Every structure is written in structure tokens, then in C-alpha cells.
Amino acid sequence: MPVEVRLPTVLRPLASGEAVVKVEGDTLREVFQDLVRQYPGLSESLFTPEGDMHRHLNVFLNDDDVRYLGRLDAKVGAADTVTLMPAVAGG
Amino acid sequence: MAVLVLPKVLWERVVAHCLDGLPLEACGLLAGVETPGGVGPGAIGACSEGAGSEGAGSEGAGSERAGSERAGSEGAGAARPTGVGPGPIEAGEARAAEVGAGWLGANGERRRHEDLTVAEVREVYPAANTALSARLYTVEPKDLLRADRAAERAGWSLIGVWHSHTHSPAYPSPTDIAAAPDPLWHYVVVSLSDTEPVLRSYRIVGGQVMEEPVLTRGLPASELNW
């Protein structure tokens, strides 16, 4: 199922400079896996060594935070947009 | 080298957001500041009662104090309008209860010379500090998404983030450096630890901190070659 993924500036160098990438997947995990298949350099930014979603990443499925949709198990539909954004913190 | 252009009207909004929690009279610091092209102070968050209402022009409430010295801060270096309104935060006065933070929206960066890029901030997007702390900040991811979408609708993008240091200088802390997500972003720090707010901007690349000049008024078009 085709899904559009929007990448933040910090990840674009790892995806040949692309801001928007088309991938396939029925879940967020599959979307990420296809993203990594196309751009292997993204792997460490998306996944922890244990295979979980990276905690420094904010991920939205359309307007919804995937933390409330099952994280990597979130269902993704046709024409959905996945937006990745870096976590922002400091002090 | 990169230069961050943060027009005064936006400088005011950033500082006002950082000062949120101070007594309103302290917000007079923001009144009387000349704004570029006669643009009014716009929304000034916590200071709206004391320093001019949203959309007020440069002849708003702040103009009552306009007879006082107006010190522009054009040119390189930290943007720090001084001598405006009642001015300094009094020593010992209550500080902002929490770290303030938000994002900077701009129409990308313009390369002026091979070694000089200029980013002119077009809008600022305040965020709530979900850490509810005077030392740390975290932001609600949805605030970030909203800011990103708003910038995109305007044809801009987020090019940086600001936050305040309520008790320390305007320099990235080890926490800031460790958490800096993007080497292309501009990291603005507003210190409230001295008698006047001090705003500075940095690039943080691979743990290395590089200060960049902040201009509070855009460069002339002839200078930019846009």
C-alpha cells in the first residue's frame, strides 16, 4: 500500500536529500522497513538495536501521534502520510 | 558562516514568551522597541495587557515610553535592544517559572557568498513546556507538528528552536548540546539570568557549538543579492 513519508531536514542527507519518500507498507513497521530498504542509512535513526521505534523520533500518522496508535504496529492505509520529526528538548 | 536574521517584532515575541511568568510591569521591557517598517508588536503573549494589544501599531501602548532612548541592535552580535521601556528585570524579581521554548520558521537559507548563508526568520511558534520546569524543557509533539504545518502553509519551514535559560547564560548547556537534533538548525538561547534578557544563536554540529551573529533587522536587499 503506497504511503508518503515526510522526512525532517536532519534525515534527508541519509535519503539522498529527499524530503518526501514513497514507500509500501500496511503497518508503520513495514513502512519503516521499506524506508530502510530504500535508504539503509536511515536504519539507526528509525530503529533501536532492539528493533523498537527510536525514542528521539516523533512520528505522526496524518495528524495523530503514533504513540497512541500502537507505535510500530499502527495500521497504515492508502494515501496516509507519515511525518517524522526530531524530538526537541533541552534546558 | 551563517547569520540569523530575527526581526525585532519576532525578537519581542520570543523574549515575551520566555518572560512569561514575570510580573506584567516587567514586560514594559518590550514596549517602545522600534519595529521594522512600522510593523506593530503583534501578539506579545503574557505582556498583552501591559505592552500593547495584538495587532497594535508602533504607536501603541509602548509609544508612551518612546521618548526614552532607543538602542537598535542592528549589526552582528547578540540581539539585545537596550534602554527601552522600564528596561531591566529588577534584581531578585521573580523569574519566569518555566523554560520557554518554540520554533523558528523561515523561507530556508540564502547563500550570499560561498561562505555566508543568511536565514531570515519569518514567524515564531511558541510551544508549551511539558516538562513544567525552570531548568528543562520538552515539548508536546503535536505542538511541533502544528508549527511545522503552519510553517509549511506559509511556504516556510522550521529552521531552528529557541528556549530560555532562567538561571544561566545564553549558551547551550550540555543537555542542549546532547539533545540538539539537527546540525542545520539554529539554536537560539535566551538568558534571563542577568538584568536584561540576552538572546544569542548557535549552530551545534557533532557536539561542537558555534555562535552565529543575530541581526534584528533584515539586511538591505542590495546587500543580500536575493
PDB file of C-alpha atoms in Angstrom:
ATOM      1  CA  MET A   1       0.000   0.000   0.000  1.00  0.00           C
ATOM      2  CA  PRO A   2       1.652   3.260  -1.054  1.00  0.00           C
ATOM      3  CA  VAL A   3       2.414   5.649   1.754  1.00  0.00           C
ATOM      4  CA  GLU A   4       4.102   9.019   1.724  1.00  0.00           C
ATOM      5  CA  VAL A   5       6.789   9.659   4.323  1.00  0.00           C
ATOM      6  CA  ARG A   6       7.927  13.213   5.068  1.00  0.00           C
ATOM      7  CA  LEU A   7      11.453  13.459   6.400  1.00  0.00           C
ATOM      8  CA  PRO A   8      12.904  16.214   8.591  1.00  0.00           C
ATOM      9  CA  THR A   9      15.959  18.070   7.363  1.00  0.00           C
ATOM     10  CA  VAL A  10      18.230  16.130   9.688  1.00  0.00           C
ATOM     11  CA  LEU A  11      17.358  12.831   7.976  1.00  0.00           C
ATOM     12  CA  ARG A  12      17.344  13.996   4.383  1.00  0.00           C
ATOM     13  CA  PRO A  13      21.086  13.561   3.834  1.00  0.00           C
ATOM     14  CA  LEU A  14      20.546   9.894   4.656  1.00  0.00           C
ATOM     15  CA  ALA A  15      17.843   9.657   1.978  1.00  0.00           C
ATOM     16  CA  SER A  16      19.664  11.187  -0.958  1.00  0.00           C
ATOM     17  CA  GLY A  17      18.368  14.615   0.033  1.00  0.00           C
ATOM     18  CA  GLU A  18      14.726  13.664  -0.427  1.00  0.00           C
ATOM     19  CA  ALA A  19      12.115  15.481   1.679  1.00  0.00           C
ATOM     20  CA  VAL A  20       9.282  13.133   0.732  1.00  0.00           C
ATOM     21  CA  VAL A  21       9.648   9.429   0.010  1.00  0.00           C
ATOM     22  CA  LYS A  22       7.075   6.960  -1.303  1.00  0.00           C
ATOM     23  CA  VAL A  23       7.126   3.584   0.431  1.00  0.00           C
ATOM     24  CA  GLU A  24       4.986   0.498   0.818  1.00  0.00           C
ATOM     25  CA  GLY A  25       3.546  -0.977   3.992  1.00  0.00           C
ATOM     26  CA  ASP A  26       0.410  -1.857   5.905  1.00  0.00           C
ATOM     27  CA  THR A  27       1.858  -1.033   9.310  1.00  0.00           C
ATOM     28  CA  LEU A  28       4.304   1.579  10.471  1.00  0.00           C
ATOM     29  CA  ARG A  29       6.875  -1.164  10.978  1.00  0.00           C
ATOM     30  CA  GLU A  30       6.564  -2.185   7.339  1.00  0.00           C
ATOM     31  CA  VAL A  31       6.734   1.427   6.255  1.00  0.00           C
ATOM     32  CA  PHE A  32       9.962   1.879   8.187  1.00  0.00           C
ATOM     33  CA  GLN A  33      11.354  -1.385   6.847  1.00  0.00           C
ATOM     34  CA  ASP A  34      10.698  -0.302   3.275  1.00  0.00           C
ATOM     35  CA  LEU A  35      12.219   3.078   4.026  1.00  0.00           C
ATOM     36  CA  VAL A  36      15.366   1.363   5.301  1.00  0.00           C
ATOM     37  CA  ARG A  37      15.378  -0.930   2.281  1.00  0.00           C
ATOM     38  CA  GLN A  38      15.498   2.117   0.043  1.00  0.00           C
ATOM     39  CA  TYR A  39      17.833   4.106   2.292  1.00  0.00           C
ATOM     40  CA  PRO A  40      19.820   1.806   4.610  1.00  0.00           C
ATOM     41  CA  GLY A  41      21.465   4.783   6.281  1.00  0.00           C
ATOM     42  CA  LEU A  42      18.172   5.610   7.972  1.00  0.00           C
ATOM     43  CA  SER A  43      18.109   2.414   9.996  1.00  0.00           C
ATOM     44  CA  GLU A  44      19.778   3.734  13.137  1.00  0.00           C
ATOM     45  CA  SER A  45      17.609   6.833  13.103  1.00  0.00           C
ATOM     46  CA  LEU A  46      14.381   4.862  12.928  1.00  0.00           C
ATOM     47  CA  PHE A  47      15.033   1.748  14.956  1.00  0.00           C
ATOM     48  CA  THR A  48      16.748   0.977  18.250  1.00  0.00           C
ATOM     49  CA  PRO A  49      19.126  -2.020  18.293  1.00  0.00           C
ATOM     50  CA  GLU A  50      16.203  -3.963  19.787  1.00  0.00           C
ATOM     51  CA  GLY A  51      14.012  -3.104  16.815  1.00  0.00           C
ATOM     52  CA  ASP A  52      11.787  -0.600  18.590  1.00  0.00           C
ATOM     53  CA  MET A  53      10.989   2.848  17.309  1.00  0.00           C
ATOM     54  CA  HIS A  54      13.770   5.290  18.100  1.00  0.00           C
ATOM     55  CA  ARG A  55      12.842   7.374  21.116  1.00  0.00           C
ATOM     56  CA  HIS A  56      14.329  10.565  19.689  1.00  0.00           C
ATOM     57  CA  LEU A  57      11.849  10.488  16.870  1.00  0.00           C
ATOM     58  CA  ASN A  58       8.333  11.908  16.765  1.00  0.00           C
ATOM     59  CA  VAL A  59       6.179  10.043  14.284  1.00  0.00           C
ATOM     60  CA  PHE A  60       2.764  11.163  13.106  1.00  0.00           C
ATOM     61  CA  LEU A  61       0.290   9.247  11.013  1.00  0.00           C
ATOM     62  CA  ASN A  62      -1.522  12.078   9.310  1.00  0.00           C
ATOM     63  CA  ASP A  63      -2.309  14.285  12.343  1.00  0.00           C
ATOM     64  CA  ASP A  64      -2.034  11.606  15.001  1.00  0.00           C
ATOM     65  CA  ASP A  65       0.911  10.717  17.200  1.00  0.00           C
ATOM     66  CA  VAL A  66       1.670   7.038  16.618  1.00  0.00           C
ATOM     67  CA  ARG A  67       2.447   6.562  20.305  1.00  0.00           C
ATOM     68  CA  TYR A  68      -1.324   6.438  20.716  1.00  0.00           C
ATOM     69  CA  LEU A  69      -1.898   4.215  17.693  1.00  0.00           C
ATOM     70  CA  GLY A  70       0.253   1.258  18.611  1.00  0.00           C
ATOM     71  CA  ARG A  71       3.633   2.681  17.653  1.00  0.00           C
ATOM     72  CA  LEU A  72       5.239   0.360  15.072  1.00  0.00           C
ATOM     73  CA  ASP A  73       2.082  -1.731  14.951  1.00  0.00           C
ATOM     74  CA  ALA A  74      -0.033   1.246  13.869  1.00  0.00           C
ATOM     75  CA  LYS A  75      -2.099   0.410  10.818  1.00  0.00           C
ATOM     76  CA  VAL A  76      -1.324   2.457   7.740  1.00  0.00           C
ATOM     77  CA  GLY A  77      -3.753   2.965   4.897  1.00  0.00           C
ATOM     78  CA  ALA A  78      -3.549   4.086   1.316  1.00  0.00           C
ATOM     79  CA  ALA A  79      -2.911   7.787   0.890  1.00  0.00           C
ATOM     80  CA  ASP A  80      -1.809   8.142   4.505  1.00  0.00           C
ATOM     81  CA  THR A  81       1.090  10.420   5.266  1.00  0.00           C
ATOM     82  CA  VAL A  82       3.740   9.577   7.838  1.00  0.00           C
ATOM     83  CA  THR A  83       5.606  12.588   9.165  1.00  0.00           C
ATOM     84  CA  LEU A  84       8.890  12.159  11.015  1.00  0.00           C
ATOM     85  CA  MET A  85      10.153  14.926  13.243  1.00  0.00           C
ATOM     86  CA  PRO A  86      13.032  15.100  15.684  1.00  0.00           C
ATOM     87  CA  ALA A  87      12.299  15.186  19.383  1.00  0.00           C
ATOM     88  CA  VAL A  88      13.095  18.615  20.803  1.00  0.00           C
ATOM     89  CA  ALA A  89      14.298  19.040  24.365  1.00  0.00           C
ATOM     90  CA  GLY A  90      16.982  20.723  26.400  1.00  0.00           C
ATOM     91  CA  GLY A  91      17.427  23.095  29.268  1.00  0.00           C
TER      92      GLY A  91
ATOM     93  CA  MET B   1      29.314  31.245   8.432  1.00  0.00           C
ATOM     94  CA  ALA B   2      25.597  31.600   8.981  1.00  0.00           C
ATOM     95  CA  VAL B   3      23.718  34.698  10.034  1.00  0.00           C
ATOM     96  CA  LEU B   4      20.310  34.591  11.663  1.00  0.00           C
ATOM     97  CA  VAL B   5      18.004  37.497  10.936  1.00  0.00           C
ATOM     98  CA  LEU B   6      15.388  37.800  13.657  1.00  0.00           C
ATOM     99  CA  PRO B   7      13.330  40.959  13.079  1.00  0.00           C
ATOM    100  CA  LYS B   8      12.665  42.905  16.227  1.00  0.00           C
ATOM    101  CA  VAL B   9       8.975  42.180  16.174  1.00  0.00           C
ATOM    102  CA  LEU B  10       9.800  38.492  16.389  1.00  0.00           C
ATOM    103  CA  TRP B  11      12.638  39.092  18.843  1.00  0.00           C
ATOM    104  CA  GLU B  12       9.992  40.653  21.074  1.00  0.00           C
ATOM    105  CA  ARG B  13       7.701  37.676  20.786  1.00  0.00           C
ATOM    106  CA  VAL B  14      10.451  35.233  21.610  1.00  0.00           C
ATOM    107  CA  VAL B  15      11.565  37.228  24.631  1.00  0.00           C
ATOM    108  CA  ALA B  16       7.978  37.767  25.763  1.00  0.00           C
ATOM    109  CA  HIS B  17       7.350  34.062  25.636  1.00  0.00           C
ATOM    110  CA  CYS B  18      10.498  33.452  27.648  1.00  0.00           C
ATOM    111  CA  LEU B  19       9.456  36.101  30.171  1.00  0.00           C
ATOM    112  CA  ASP B  20       6.056  34.532  30.620  1.00  0.00           C
ATOM    113  CA  GLY B  21       5.552  34.391  34.345  1.00  0.00           C
ATOM    114  CA  LEU B  22       7.195  37.679  35.107  1.00  0.00           C
ATOM    115  CA  PRO B  23       5.040  40.465  36.512  1.00  0.00           C
ATOM    116  CA  LEU B  24       3.380  42.446  33.752  1.00  0.00           C
ATOM    117  CA  GLU B  25       5.292  45.600  34.588  1.00  0.00           C
ATOM    118  CA  ALA B  26       8.485  43.781  33.705  1.00  0.00           C
ATOM    119  CA  CYS B  27       7.062  43.323  30.246  1.00  0.00           C
ATOM    120  CA  GLY B  28       7.499  47.033  29.705  1.00  0.00           C
ATOM    121  CA  LEU B  29      10.899  45.930  28.631  1.00  0.00           C
ATOM    122  CA  LEU B  30       9.186  45.110  25.379  1.00  0.00           C
ATOM    123  CA  ALA B  31       7.459  48.426  24.916  1.00  0.00           C
ATOM    124  CA  GLY B  32       8.954  51.207  22.900  1.00  0.00           C
ATOM    125  CA  VAL B  33      11.090  48.973  20.767  1.00  0.00           C
ATOM    126  CA  GLU B  34      11.186  50.196  17.222  1.00  0.00           C
ATOM    127  CA  THR B  35       9.879  47.645  14.835  1.00  0.00           C
ATOM    128  CA  PRO B  36      10.997  47.252  11.258  1.00  0.00           C
ATOM    129  CA  GLY B  37       8.919  49.030   8.693  1.00  0.00           C
ATOM    130  CA  GLY B  38       6.480  50.304  11.269  1.00  0.00           C
ATOM    131  CA  VAL B  39       5.171  46.845  11.926  1.00  0.00           C
ATOM    132  CA  GLY B  40       3.467  46.645  15.272  1.00  0.00           C
ATOM    133  CA  PRO B  41       4.459  44.384  18.087  1.00  0.00           C
ATOM    134  CA  GLY B  42       1.827  41.807  17.245  1.00  0.00           C
ATOM    135  CA  ALA B  43       0.953  39.138  19.746  1.00  0.00           C
ATOM    136  CA  ILE B  44       3.092  39.502  22.793  1.00  0.00           C
ATOM    137  CA  GLY B  45       1.862  36.637  24.883  1.00  0.00           C
ATOM    138  CA  ALA B  46       1.916  37.348  28.562  1.00  0.00           C
ATOM    139  CA  CYS B  47       2.555  41.025  28.026  1.00  0.00           C
ATOM    140  CA  SER B  48      -0.604  41.802  26.114  1.00  0.00           C
ATOM    141  CA  GLU B  49      -2.125  43.832  28.919  1.00  0.00           C
ATOM    142  CA  GLY B  50       0.845  45.990  29.521  1.00  0.00           C
ATOM    143  CA  ALA B  51       2.728  46.337  26.333  1.00  0.00           C
ATOM    144  CA  GLY B  52       0.209  46.842  23.606  1.00  0.00           C
ATOM    145  CA  SER B  53      -2.507  44.617  22.346  1.00  0.00           C
ATOM    146  CA  GLU B  54      -2.260  42.240  19.469  1.00  0.00           C
ATOM    147  CA  GLY B  55      -2.040  43.975  16.180  1.00  0.00           C
ATOM    148  CA  ALA B  56      -1.284  47.348  17.688  1.00  0.00           C
ATOM    149  CA  GLY B  57       0.933  49.505  15.583  1.00  0.00           C
ATOM    150  CA  SER B  58       4.135  51.107  16.604  1.00  0.00           C
ATOM    151  CA  GLU B  59       2.089  53.913  18.126  1.00  0.00           C
ATOM    152  CA  GLY B  60       0.533  51.507  20.601  1.00  0.00           C
ATOM    153  CA  ALA B  61       0.957  51.491  24.315  1.00  0.00           C
ATOM    154  CA  GLY B  62       4.637  51.226  24.003  1.00  0.00           C
ATOM    155  CA  SER B  63       4.909  54.597  22.342  1.00  0.00           C
ATOM    156  CA  GLU B  64       4.270  56.342  25.635  1.00  0.00           C
ATOM    157  CA  ARG B  65       7.754  55.384  26.538  1.00  0.00           C
ATOM    158  CA  ALA B  66       9.123  56.087  23.128  1.00  0.00           C
ATOM    159  CA  GLY B  67      10.852  59.209  24.335  1.00  0.00           C
ATOM    160  CA  SER B  68      13.312  57.085  26.132  1.00  0.00           C
ATOM    161  CA  GLU B  69      16.456  56.046  24.430  1.00  0.00           C
ATOM    162  CA  ARG B  70      16.004  53.533  21.676  1.00  0.00           C
ATOM    163  CA  ALA B  71      19.009  51.482  21.124  1.00  0.00           C
ATOM    164  CA  GLY B  72      18.861  49.494  17.942  1.00  0.00           C
ATOM    165  CA  SER B  73      20.924  46.409  17.787  1.00  0.00           C
ATOM    166  CA  GLU B  74      21.472  46.069  14.113  1.00  0.00           C
ATOM    167  CA  GLY B  75      24.701  44.528  13.166  1.00  0.00           C
ATOM    168  CA  ALA B  76      26.403  41.358  14.104  1.00  0.00           C
ATOM    169  CA  GLY B  77      26.342  40.029  17.599  1.00  0.00           C
ATOM    170  CA  ALA B  78      23.690  39.192  20.092  1.00  0.00           C
ATOM    171  CA  ALA B  79      20.402  40.966  19.528  1.00  0.00           C
ATOM    172  CA  ARG B  80      19.877  42.960  22.658  1.00  0.00           C
ATOM    173  CA  PRO B  81      17.777  46.076  22.420  1.00  0.00           C
ATOM    174  CA  THR B  82      18.502  48.155  25.461  1.00  0.00           C
ATOM    175  CA  GLY B  83      17.177  51.301  27.011  1.00  0.00           C
ATOM    176  CA  VAL B  84      13.573  50.616  26.145  1.00  0.00           C
ATOM    177  CA  GLY B  85      10.595  50.801  28.442  1.00  0.00           C
ATOM    178  CA  PRO B  86      11.341  50.428  32.109  1.00  0.00           C
ATOM    179  CA  GLY B  87      14.080  48.150  30.996  1.00  0.00           C
ATOM    180  CA  PRO B  88      15.894  45.765  33.224  1.00  0.00           C
ATOM    181  CA  ILE B  89      14.421  42.997  35.194  1.00  0.00           C
ATOM    182  CA  GLU B  90      14.971  44.052  38.775  1.00  0.00           C
ATOM    183  CA  ALA B  91      17.449  42.006  40.693  1.00  0.00           C
ATOM    184  CA  GLY B  92      15.705  39.455  42.810  1.00  0.00           C
ATOM    185  CA  GLU B  93      12.455  39.854  40.918  1.00  0.00           C
ATOM    186  CA  ALA B  94      10.530  36.715  40.208  1.00  0.00           C
ATOM    187  CA  ARG B  95      11.892  34.916  37.170  1.00  0.00           C
ATOM    188  CA  ALA B  96       9.944  33.035  34.594  1.00  0.00           C
ATOM    189  CA  ALA B  97       8.588  29.977  36.297  1.00  0.00           C
ATOM    190  CA  GLU B  98       9.425  27.682  33.427  1.00  0.00           C
ATOM    191  CA  VAL B  99      11.748  27.433  30.497  1.00  0.00           C
ATOM    192  CA  GLY B 100      10.120  28.916  27.413  1.00  0.00           C
ATOM    193  CA  ALA B 101      10.595  27.278  24.033  1.00  0.00           C
ATOM    194  CA  GLY B 102       9.402  27.367  20.474  1.00  0.00           C
ATOM    195  CA  TRP B 103      10.387  27.143  16.835  1.00  0.00           C
ATOM    196  CA  LEU B 104      11.627  29.482  14.165  1.00  0.00           C
ATOM    197  CA  GLY B 105      10.058  29.467  10.714  1.00  0.00           C
ATOM    198  CA  ALA B 106      11.894  30.779   7.677  1.00  0.00           C
ATOM    199  CA  ASN B 107      11.994  30.564   3.953  1.00  0.00           C
ATOM    200  CA  GLY B 108      15.072  28.403   4.015  1.00  0.00           C
ATOM    201  CA  GLU B 109      18.520  29.910   3.908  1.00  0.00           C
ATOM    202  CA  ARG B 110      20.026  32.184   1.314  1.00  0.00           C
ATOM    203  CA  ARG B 111      23.615  31.872   0.322  1.00  0.00           C
ATOM    204  CA  ARG B 112      25.123  35.278  -0.045  1.00  0.00           C
ATOM    205  CA  HIS B 113      28.680  34.244  -0.593  1.00  0.00           C
ATOM    206  CA  GLU B 114      30.371  30.904  -0.744  1.00  0.00           C
ATOM    207  CA  ASP B 115      30.995  31.069   2.985  1.00  0.00           C
ATOM    208  CA  LEU B 116      27.986  33.059   4.171  1.00  0.00           C
ATOM    209  CA  THR B 117      24.382  31.957   4.454  1.00  0.00           C
ATOM    210  CA  VAL B 118      21.537  34.055   5.808  1.00  0.00           C
ATOM    211  CA  ALA B 119      18.347  32.729   7.354  1.00  0.00           C
ATOM    212  CA  GLU B 120      15.631  35.318   7.934  1.00  0.00           C
ATOM    213  CA  VAL B 121      13.055  34.230  10.454  1.00  0.00           C
ATOM    214  CA  ARG B 122       9.545  34.977   9.204  1.00  0.00           C
ATOM    215  CA  GLU B 123       7.494  33.635  12.095  1.00  0.00           C
ATOM    216  CA  VAL B 124       7.950  32.177  15.538  1.00  0.00           C
ATOM    217  CA  TYR B 125       5.857  29.385  17.009  1.00  0.00           C
ATOM    218  CA  PRO B 126       5.760  29.262  20.815  1.00  0.00           C
ATOM    219  CA  ALA B 127       5.346  25.885  22.473  1.00  0.00           C
ATOM    220  CA  ALA B 128       4.214  24.809  25.901  1.00  0.00           C
ATOM    221  CA  ASN B 129       6.947  23.362  28.068  1.00  0.00           C
ATOM    222  CA  THR B 130       5.586  19.979  29.052  1.00  0.00           C
ATOM    223  CA  ALA B 131       8.461  19.477  31.495  1.00  0.00           C
ATOM    224  CA  LEU B 132       6.945  22.282  33.639  1.00  0.00           C
ATOM    225  CA  SER B 133      10.466  23.044  34.772  1.00  0.00           C
ATOM    226  CA  ALA B 134      12.638  26.109  35.216  1.00  0.00           C
ATOM    227  CA  ARG B 135      15.656  24.047  34.185  1.00  0.00           C
ATOM    228  CA  LEU B 136      14.491  21.705  31.432  1.00  0.00           C
ATOM    229  CA  TYR B 137      12.088  21.750  28.562  1.00  0.00           C
ATOM    230  CA  THR B 138      10.296  19.219  26.482  1.00  0.00           C
ATOM    231  CA  VAL B 139       7.564  19.974  24.027  1.00  0.00           C
ATOM    232  CA  GLU B 140       4.364  18.257  23.104  1.00  0.00           C
ATOM    233  CA  PRO B 141       4.972  16.550  19.770  1.00  0.00           C
ATOM    234  CA  LYS B 142       1.646  17.824  18.479  1.00  0.00           C
ATOM    235  CA  ASP B 143       2.823  21.391  19.054  1.00  0.00           C
ATOM    236  CA  LEU B 144       5.781  20.603  16.855  1.00  0.00           C
ATOM    237  CA  LEU B 145       3.527  19.145  14.168  1.00  0.00           C
ATOM    238  CA  ARG B 146       1.239  22.181  14.309  1.00  0.00           C
ATOM    239  CA  ALA B 147       4.208  24.521  13.969  1.00  0.00           C
ATOM    240  CA  ASP B 148       5.571  22.507  11.073  1.00  0.00           C
ATOM    241  CA  ARG B 149       2.223  22.527   9.292  1.00  0.00           C
ATOM    242  CA  ALA B 150       1.732  26.252   9.893  1.00  0.00           C
ATOM    243  CA  ALA B 151       5.173  26.995   8.504  1.00  0.00           C
ATOM    244  CA  GLU B 152       4.509  24.772   5.520  1.00  0.00           C
ATOM    245  CA  ARG B 153       1.210  26.521   4.774  1.00  0.00           C
ATOM    246  CA  ALA B 154       3.076  29.810   4.677  1.00  0.00           C
ATOM    247  CA  GLY B 155       5.664  28.341   2.347  1.00  0.00           C
ATOM    248  CA  TRP B 156       8.324  28.207   5.020  1.00  0.00           C
ATOM    249  CA  SER B 157       9.965  25.522   7.108  1.00  0.00           C
ATOM    250  CA  LEU B 158      11.197  25.191  10.650  1.00  0.00           C
ATOM    251  CA  ILE B 159      14.831  26.164  10.757  1.00  0.00           C
ATOM    252  CA  GLY B 160      15.501  26.239  14.450  1.00  0.00           C
ATOM    253  CA  VAL B 161      14.341  26.299  18.005  1.00  0.00           C
ATOM    254  CA  TRP B 162      14.606  28.711  20.872  1.00  0.00           C
ATOM    255  CA  HIS B 163      14.471  28.196  24.595  1.00  0.00           C
ATOM    256  CA  SER B 164      15.274  30.198  27.683  1.00  0.00           C
ATOM    257  CA  HIS B 165      17.809  29.764  30.421  1.00  0.00           C
ATOM    258  CA  THR B 166      16.163  31.148  33.504  1.00  0.00           C
ATOM    259  CA  HIS B 167      19.270  30.997  35.659  1.00  0.00           C
ATOM    260  CA  SER B 168      22.275  30.644  33.364  1.00  0.00           C
ATOM    261  CA  PRO B 169      23.972  32.440  30.473  1.00  0.00           C
ATOM    262  CA  ALA B 170      22.804  32.377  26.856  1.00  0.00           C
ATOM    263  CA  TYR B 171      24.984  29.458  25.861  1.00  0.00           C
ATOM    264  CA  PRO B 172      23.888  25.888  25.113  1.00  0.00           C
ATOM    265  CA  SER B 173      24.061  23.653  28.159  1.00  0.00           C
ATOM    266  CA  PRO B 174      25.459  20.120  27.951  1.00  0.00           C
ATOM    267  CA  THR B 175      21.830  18.976  27.871  1.00  0.00           C
ATOM    268  CA  ASP B 176      21.134  21.253  24.916  1.00  0.00           C
ATOM    269  CA  ILE B 177      24.203  20.037  23.068  1.00  0.00           C
ATOM    270  CA  ALA B 178      23.398  16.384  23.672  1.00  0.00           C
ATOM    271  CA  ALA B 179      19.796  16.842  22.576  1.00  0.00           C
ATOM    272  CA  ALA B 180      20.418  19.020  19.518  1.00  0.00           C
ATOM    273  CA  PRO B 181      18.773  17.021  16.757  1.00  0.00           C
ATOM    274  CA  ASP B 182      19.786  18.834  13.619  1.00  0.00           C
ATOM    275  CA  PRO B 183      23.141  20.325  12.618  1.00  0.00           C
ATOM    276  CA  LEU B 184      21.325  22.545  10.134  1.00  0.00           C
ATOM    277  CA  TRP B 185      19.085  24.134  12.774  1.00  0.00           C
ATOM    278  CA  HIS B 186      19.669  27.417  14.516  1.00  0.00           C
ATOM    279  CA  TYR B 187      19.608  27.083  18.282  1.00  0.00           C
ATOM    280  CA  VAL B 188      18.567  30.298  19.965  1.00  0.00           C
ATOM    281  CA  VAL B 189      19.095  30.647  23.705  1.00  0.00           C
ATOM    282  CA  VAL B 190      17.557  33.493  25.706  1.00  0.00           C
ATOM    283  CA  SER B 191      19.118  34.095  29.083  1.00  0.00           C
ATOM    284  CA  LEU B 192      17.036  35.643  31.836  1.00  0.00           C
ATOM    285  CA  SER B 193      19.804  35.376  34.386  1.00  0.00           C
ATOM    286  CA  ASP B 194      21.047  38.942  34.062  1.00  0.00           C
ATOM    287  CA  THR B 195      19.340  42.285  34.400  1.00  0.00           C
ATOM    288  CA  GLU B 196      18.168  42.203  30.785  1.00  0.00           C
ATOM    289  CA  PRO B 197      17.293  39.292  28.529  1.00  0.00           C
ATOM    290  CA  VAL B 198      20.167  38.258  26.297  1.00  0.00           C
ATOM    291  CA  LEU B 199      19.464  36.393  23.069  1.00  0.00           C
ATOM    292  CA  ARG B 200      22.135  34.507  21.162  1.00  0.00           C
ATOM    293  CA  SER B 201      22.091  31.926  18.396  1.00  0.00           C
ATOM    294  CA  TYR B 202      24.250  28.909  17.677  1.00  0.00           C
ATOM    295  CA  ARG B 203      24.828  26.021  15.349  1.00  0.00           C
ATOM    296  CA  ILE B 204      25.510  22.720  17.075  1.00  0.00           C
ATOM    297  CA  VAL B 205      27.298  20.219  14.880  1.00  0.00           C
ATOM    298  CA  GLY B 206      28.628  16.964  16.231  1.00  0.00           C
ATOM    299  CA  GLY B 207      28.721  18.347  19.746  1.00  0.00           C
ATOM    300  CA  GLN B 208      30.604  21.458  18.657  1.00  0.00           C
ATOM    301  CA  VAL B 209      28.943  24.788  19.401  1.00  0.00           C
ATOM    302  CA  MET B 210      29.421  27.702  17.035  1.00  0.00           C
ATOM    303  CA  GLU B 211      27.872  31.072  17.763  1.00  0.00           C
ATOM    304  CA  GLU B 212      26.398  32.940  14.820  1.00  0.00           C
ATOM    305  CA  PRO B 213      25.535  36.614  14.522  1.00  0.00           C
ATOM    306  CA  VAL B 214      21.937  37.664  15.028  1.00  0.00           C
ATOM    307  CA  LEU B 215      20.559  40.656  13.178  1.00  0.00           C
ATOM    308  CA  THR B 216      17.341  42.175  14.438  1.00  0.00           C
ATOM    309  CA  ARG B 217      16.592  43.844  11.142  1.00  0.00           C
ATOM    310  CA  GLY B 218      16.857  42.320   7.719  1.00  0.00           C
ATOM    311  CA  LEU B 219      19.774  43.177   5.543  1.00  0.00           C
ATOM    312  CA  PRO B 220      19.048  45.532   2.643  1.00  0.00           C
ATOM    313  CA  ALA B 221      18.050  43.646  -0.474  1.00  0.00           C
ATOM    314  CA  SER B 222      21.004  45.173  -2.270  1.00  0.00           C
ATOM    315  CA  GLU B 223      23.276  43.576   0.260  1.00  0.00           C
ATOM    316  CA  LEU B 224      21.650  40.199   0.036  1.00  0.00           C
ATOM    317  CA  ASN B 225      21.534  39.862  -3.707  1.00  0.00           C
ATOM    318  CA  TRP B 226      18.308  37.823  -3.429  1.00  0.00           C
TER     319      TRP B 226
END
